[in-house]
C-alpha positions as a printed NumPy array, in Angstrom:
array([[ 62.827,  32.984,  95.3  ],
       [ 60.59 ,  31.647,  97.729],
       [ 59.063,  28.371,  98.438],
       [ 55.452,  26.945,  98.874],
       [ 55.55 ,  23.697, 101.289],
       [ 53.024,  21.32 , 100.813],
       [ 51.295,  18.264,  99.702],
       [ 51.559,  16.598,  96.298],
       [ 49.777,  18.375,  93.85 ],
       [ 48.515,  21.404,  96.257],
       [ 48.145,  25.157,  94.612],
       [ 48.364,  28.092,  95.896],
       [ 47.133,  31.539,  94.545],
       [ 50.021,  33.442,  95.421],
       [ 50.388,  37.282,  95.334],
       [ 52.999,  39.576,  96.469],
       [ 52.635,  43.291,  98.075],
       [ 55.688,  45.934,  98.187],
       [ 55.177,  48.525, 100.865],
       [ 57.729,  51.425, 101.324],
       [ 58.721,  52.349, 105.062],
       [ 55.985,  53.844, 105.97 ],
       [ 53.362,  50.943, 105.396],
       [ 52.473,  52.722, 102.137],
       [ 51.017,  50.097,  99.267],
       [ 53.683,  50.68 ,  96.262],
       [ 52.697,  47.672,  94.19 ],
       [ 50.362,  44.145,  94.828],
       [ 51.647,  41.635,  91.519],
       [ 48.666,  39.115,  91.585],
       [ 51.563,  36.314,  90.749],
       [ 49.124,  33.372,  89.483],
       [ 48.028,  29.598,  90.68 ],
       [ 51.98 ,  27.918,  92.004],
       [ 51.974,  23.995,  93.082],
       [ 53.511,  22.843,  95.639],
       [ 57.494,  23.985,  95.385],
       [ 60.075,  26.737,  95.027],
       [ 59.593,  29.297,  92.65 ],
       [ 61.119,  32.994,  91.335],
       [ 59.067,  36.145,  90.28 ],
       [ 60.555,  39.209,  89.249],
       [ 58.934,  42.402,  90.317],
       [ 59.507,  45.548,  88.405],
       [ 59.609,  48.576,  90.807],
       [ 60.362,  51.202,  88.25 ],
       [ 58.429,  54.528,  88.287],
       [ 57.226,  52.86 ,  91.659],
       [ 60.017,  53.432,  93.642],
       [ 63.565,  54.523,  93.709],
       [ 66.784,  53.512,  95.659],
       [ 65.869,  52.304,  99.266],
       [ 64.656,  49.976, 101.746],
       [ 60.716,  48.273, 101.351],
       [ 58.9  ,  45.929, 102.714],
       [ 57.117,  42.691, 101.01 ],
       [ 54.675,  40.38 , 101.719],
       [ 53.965,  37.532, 100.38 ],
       [ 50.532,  35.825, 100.695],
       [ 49.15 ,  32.155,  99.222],
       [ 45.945,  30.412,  99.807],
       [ 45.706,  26.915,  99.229],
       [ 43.395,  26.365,  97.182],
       [ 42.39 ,  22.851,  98.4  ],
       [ 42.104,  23.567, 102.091],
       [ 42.001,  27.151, 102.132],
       [ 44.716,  27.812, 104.752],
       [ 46.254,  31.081, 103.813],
       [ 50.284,  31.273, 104.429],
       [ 51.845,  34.89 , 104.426],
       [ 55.437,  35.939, 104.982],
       [ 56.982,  39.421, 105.401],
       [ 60.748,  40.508, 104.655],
       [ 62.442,  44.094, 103.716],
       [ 64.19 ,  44.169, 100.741],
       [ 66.494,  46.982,  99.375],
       [ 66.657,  48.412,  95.936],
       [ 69.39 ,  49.972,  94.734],
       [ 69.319,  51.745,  91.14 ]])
């Protein structure tokens, strides 16, 4: 889940990077125009990666001022 803070009616192109330990891309899911609010995506990681501990970024330009927003958290998958 995450959550884009903004103005009435603002988008965001939003897209969301999985890197494994060693700052190695494993996936970038291109997630779409969001408005303003919170919001889930599912990522499928199968025949990406196994079992572990990763790394995600999320990024999301506003598409009305162009201010681009980016957050960063490890995640860990367990199969």
């Amino acid at each position: 889940d995450f959550a884009l803070n903004g103005g009435a009616g603002d988008s965001y192109e939003v897209s969301i990077a999985v890197y494994d330990m060693l700052g190695r891309l494993l996936l970038r899911h291109d997630a779409g125009v969001r408005i303003a609010g919170m919001h889930t995506e599912v990522l499928r990681l199968s025949g990406v990666a196994g079992s572990g501990t990763f790394l995600y970024k999320l990024t999301a330009r506003n598409l009305r001022s162009g201010e681009v927003l980016t957050a960063a958290k490890t995640m860990s998958v367990l199969r």
